[in-house]
């Protein structure tokens, strides 16, 4: 009988009220936080690329090539949607708008869950 009592006591101690619990709202808040920050980083990278296009920099530098690698897939997608406008590239503007709408939409969806 003593061993059964010990097992029951140890089982009760595992269910202590101080053990961490994860609630769906906390998980959704964390997902919203991640999405918001990923989109924010993408927008900063696009802004940096636009600003770097106005000055003469080494395109083979680590930072510049990293920014290019991050932003090129997004900007290329929007460049293919827009008609050619000569020297002007409006894909960063469209990318900013799309990222804003995406962020608002995902946050709204997560808020309703």
mmCIF file of C-alpha atoms in Angstrom:
data_model
loop_
_atom_site.group_PDB
_atom_site.id
_atom_site.type_symbol
_atom_site.label_atom_id
_atom_site.label_comp_id
_atom_site.label_asym_id
_atom_site.label_seq_id
_atom_site.Cartn_x
_atom_site.Cartn_y
_atom_site.Cartn_z
ATOM 1 C CA UNK A 1 0.000 0.000 0.000
ATOM 2 C CA UNK A 2 2.826 2.368 0.716
ATOM 3 C CA UNK A 3 4.082 2.233 -2.840
ATOM 4 C CA UNK A 4 0.623 3.093 -4.186
ATOM 5 C CA UNK A 5 0.475 6.127 -1.903
ATOM 6 C CA UNK A 6 3.910 7.244 -3.079
ATOM 7 C CA UNK A 7 2.872 6.883 -6.706
ATOM 8 C CA UNK A 8 -0.315 8.881 -6.094
ATOM 9 C CA UNK A 9 1.641 11.613 -4.292
ATOM 10 C CA UNK A 10 4.179 11.892 -7.088
ATOM 11 C CA UNK A 11 1.359 11.974 -9.641
ATOM 12 C CA UNK A 12 -0.330 14.820 -7.731
ATOM 13 C CA UNK A 13 2.917 16.770 -7.555
ATOM 14 C CA UNK A 14 3.242 16.602 -11.342
ATOM 15 C CA UNK A 15 -0.038 18.480 -11.658
ATOM 16 C CA UNK A 16 1.119 21.447 -9.615
ATOM 17 C CA UNK A 17 -0.595 24.749 -10.375
ATOM 18 C CA UNK A 18 2.771 26.418 -10.910
ATOM 19 C CA UNK A 19 3.655 24.354 -13.976
ATOM 20 C CA UNK A 20 3.752 26.455 -17.167
ATOM 21 C CA UNK A 21 0.693 26.237 -19.374
ATOM 22 C CA UNK A 22 0.309 27.375 -22.941
ATOM 23 C CA UNK A 23 -2.996 28.802 -23.957
ATOM 24 C CA UNK A 24 -4.226 29.229 -27.527
ATOM 25 C CA UNK A 25 -4.311 33.026 -27.165
ATOM 26 C CA UNK A 26 -0.650 33.088 -26.158
ATOM 27 C CA UNK A 27 0.255 30.932 -29.140
ATOM 28 C CA UNK A 28 -1.725 33.166 -31.514
ATOM 29 C CA UNK A 29 -0.107 36.261 -30.007
ATOM 30 C CA UNK A 30 3.310 34.716 -30.557
ATOM 31 C CA UNK A 31 2.489 33.809 -34.169
ATOM 32 C CA UNK A 32 1.203 37.351 -34.772
ATOM 33 C CA UNK A 33 4.402 38.726 -33.215
ATOM 34 C CA UNK A 34 6.561 36.554 -35.498
ATOM 35 C CA UNK A 35 4.642 37.463 -38.639
ATOM 36 C CA UNK A 36 4.696 41.156 -37.799
ATOM 37 C CA UNK A 37 8.443 41.142 -37.230
ATOM 38 C CA UNK A 38 9.229 39.093 -40.341
ATOM 39 C CA UNK A 39 7.203 41.498 -42.459
ATOM 40 C CA UNK A 40 8.866 44.455 -40.729
ATOM 41 C CA UNK A 41 12.323 43.040 -41.535
ATOM 42 C CA UNK A 42 11.307 42.505 -45.174
ATOM 43 C CA UNK A 43 10.064 46.087 -45.424
ATOM 44 C CA UNK A 44 13.295 47.447 -43.916
ATOM 45 C CA UNK A 45 15.302 45.324 -46.354
ATOM 46 C CA UNK A 46 13.288 46.663 -49.301
ATOM 47 C CA UNK A 47 13.764 50.224 -48.051
ATOM 48 C CA UNK A 48 17.511 49.628 -47.666
ATOM 49 C CA UNK A 49 17.671 48.256 -51.197
ATOM 50 C CA UNK A 50 15.872 51.313 -52.572
ATOM 51 C CA UNK A 51 18.210 53.658 -50.709
ATOM 52 C CA UNK A 52 21.275 51.695 -51.810
ATOM 53 C CA UNK A 53 20.148 51.941 -55.426
ATOM 54 C CA UNK A 54 20.544 55.720 -55.217
ATOM 55 C CA UNK A 55 24.219 55.583 -54.210
ATOM 56 C CA UNK A 56 27.189 53.799 -55.648
ATOM 57 C CA UNK A 57 28.045 50.742 -53.542
ATOM 58 C CA UNK A 58 29.946 47.534 -54.097
ATOM 59 C CA UNK A 59 27.257 45.056 -55.239
ATOM 60 C CA UNK A 60 29.447 42.141 -54.179
ATOM 61 C CA UNK A 61 29.686 43.235 -50.539
ATOM 62 C CA UNK A 62 28.204 40.906 -47.958
ATOM 63 C CA UNK A 63 25.554 43.311 -46.705
ATOM 64 C CA UNK A 64 24.476 44.525 -50.133
ATOM 65 C CA UNK A 65 24.328 41.018 -51.591
ATOM 66 C CA UNK A 66 22.440 39.810 -48.499
ATOM 67 C CA UNK A 67 19.839 42.547 -48.904
ATOM 68 C CA UNK A 68 19.603 41.690 -52.600
ATOM 69 C CA UNK A 69 19.142 37.978 -51.859
ATOM 70 C CA UNK A 70 16.375 38.687 -49.339
ATOM 71 C CA UNK A 71 14.433 41.169 -51.449
ATOM 72 C CA UNK A 72 14.907 39.919 -55.003
ATOM 73 C CA UNK A 73 12.263 37.136 -54.936
ATOM 74 C CA UNK A 74 9.598 39.556 -53.693
ATOM 75 C CA UNK A 75 10.539 42.394 -56.023
ATOM 76 C CA UNK A 76 10.910 40.070 -59.015
ATOM 77 C CA UNK A 77 7.367 38.804 -58.455
ATOM 78 C CA UNK A 78 5.982 42.351 -58.525
ATOM 79 C CA UNK A 79 8.203 43.388 -61.451
ATOM 80 C CA UNK A 80 6.602 40.620 -63.495
ATOM 81 C CA UNK A 81 3.139 41.974 -62.651
ATOM 82 C CA UNK A 82 3.877 45.567 -63.638
ATOM 83 C CA UNK A 83 4.391 46.869 -67.173
ATOM 84 C CA UNK A 84 7.877 48.091 -68.065
ATOM 85 C CA UNK A 85 8.343 51.753 -67.169
ATOM 86 C CA UNK A 86 11.880 52.352 -68.347
ATOM 87 C CA UNK A 87 14.268 53.401 -65.597
ATOM 88 C CA UNK A 88 11.623 53.601 -62.852
ATOM 89 C CA UNK A 89 10.981 50.503 -60.743
ATOM 90 C CA UNK A 90 7.657 50.635 -58.936
ATOM 91 C CA UNK A 91 7.893 47.098 -57.553
ATOM 92 C CA UNK A 92 9.097 48.250 -54.089
ATOM 93 C CA UNK A 93 5.978 50.404 -53.690
ATOM 94 C CA UNK A 94 3.731 47.527 -54.684
ATOM 95 C CA UNK A 95 5.672 45.168 -52.405
ATOM 96 C CA UNK A 96 5.238 47.556 -49.454
ATOM 97 C CA UNK A 97 1.490 47.752 -50.063
ATOM 98 C CA UNK A 98 1.163 43.989 -50.450
ATOM 99 C CA UNK A 99 3.156 43.332 -47.273
ATOM 100 C CA UNK A 100 0.977 45.807 -45.356
ATOM 101 C CA UNK A 101 -2.229 44.165 -46.589
ATOM 102 C CA UNK A 102 -0.823 40.715 -45.862
ATOM 103 C CA UNK A 103 0.129 41.735 -42.341
ATOM 104 C CA UNK A 104 -3.276 43.281 -41.636
ATOM 105 C CA UNK A 105 -5.099 40.276 -43.069
ATOM 106 C CA UNK A 106 -3.124 37.691 -41.129
ATOM 107 C CA UNK A 107 -3.428 39.639 -37.887
ATOM 108 C CA UNK A 108 -7.205 39.960 -38.416
ATOM 109 C CA UNK A 109 -7.513 36.226 -39.058
ATOM 110 C CA UNK A 110 -5.462 35.367 -35.977
ATOM 111 C CA UNK A 111 -7.476 37.815 -33.866
ATOM 112 C CA UNK A 112 -10.716 36.035 -34.741
ATOM 113 C CA UNK A 113 -9.413 32.573 -33.807
#
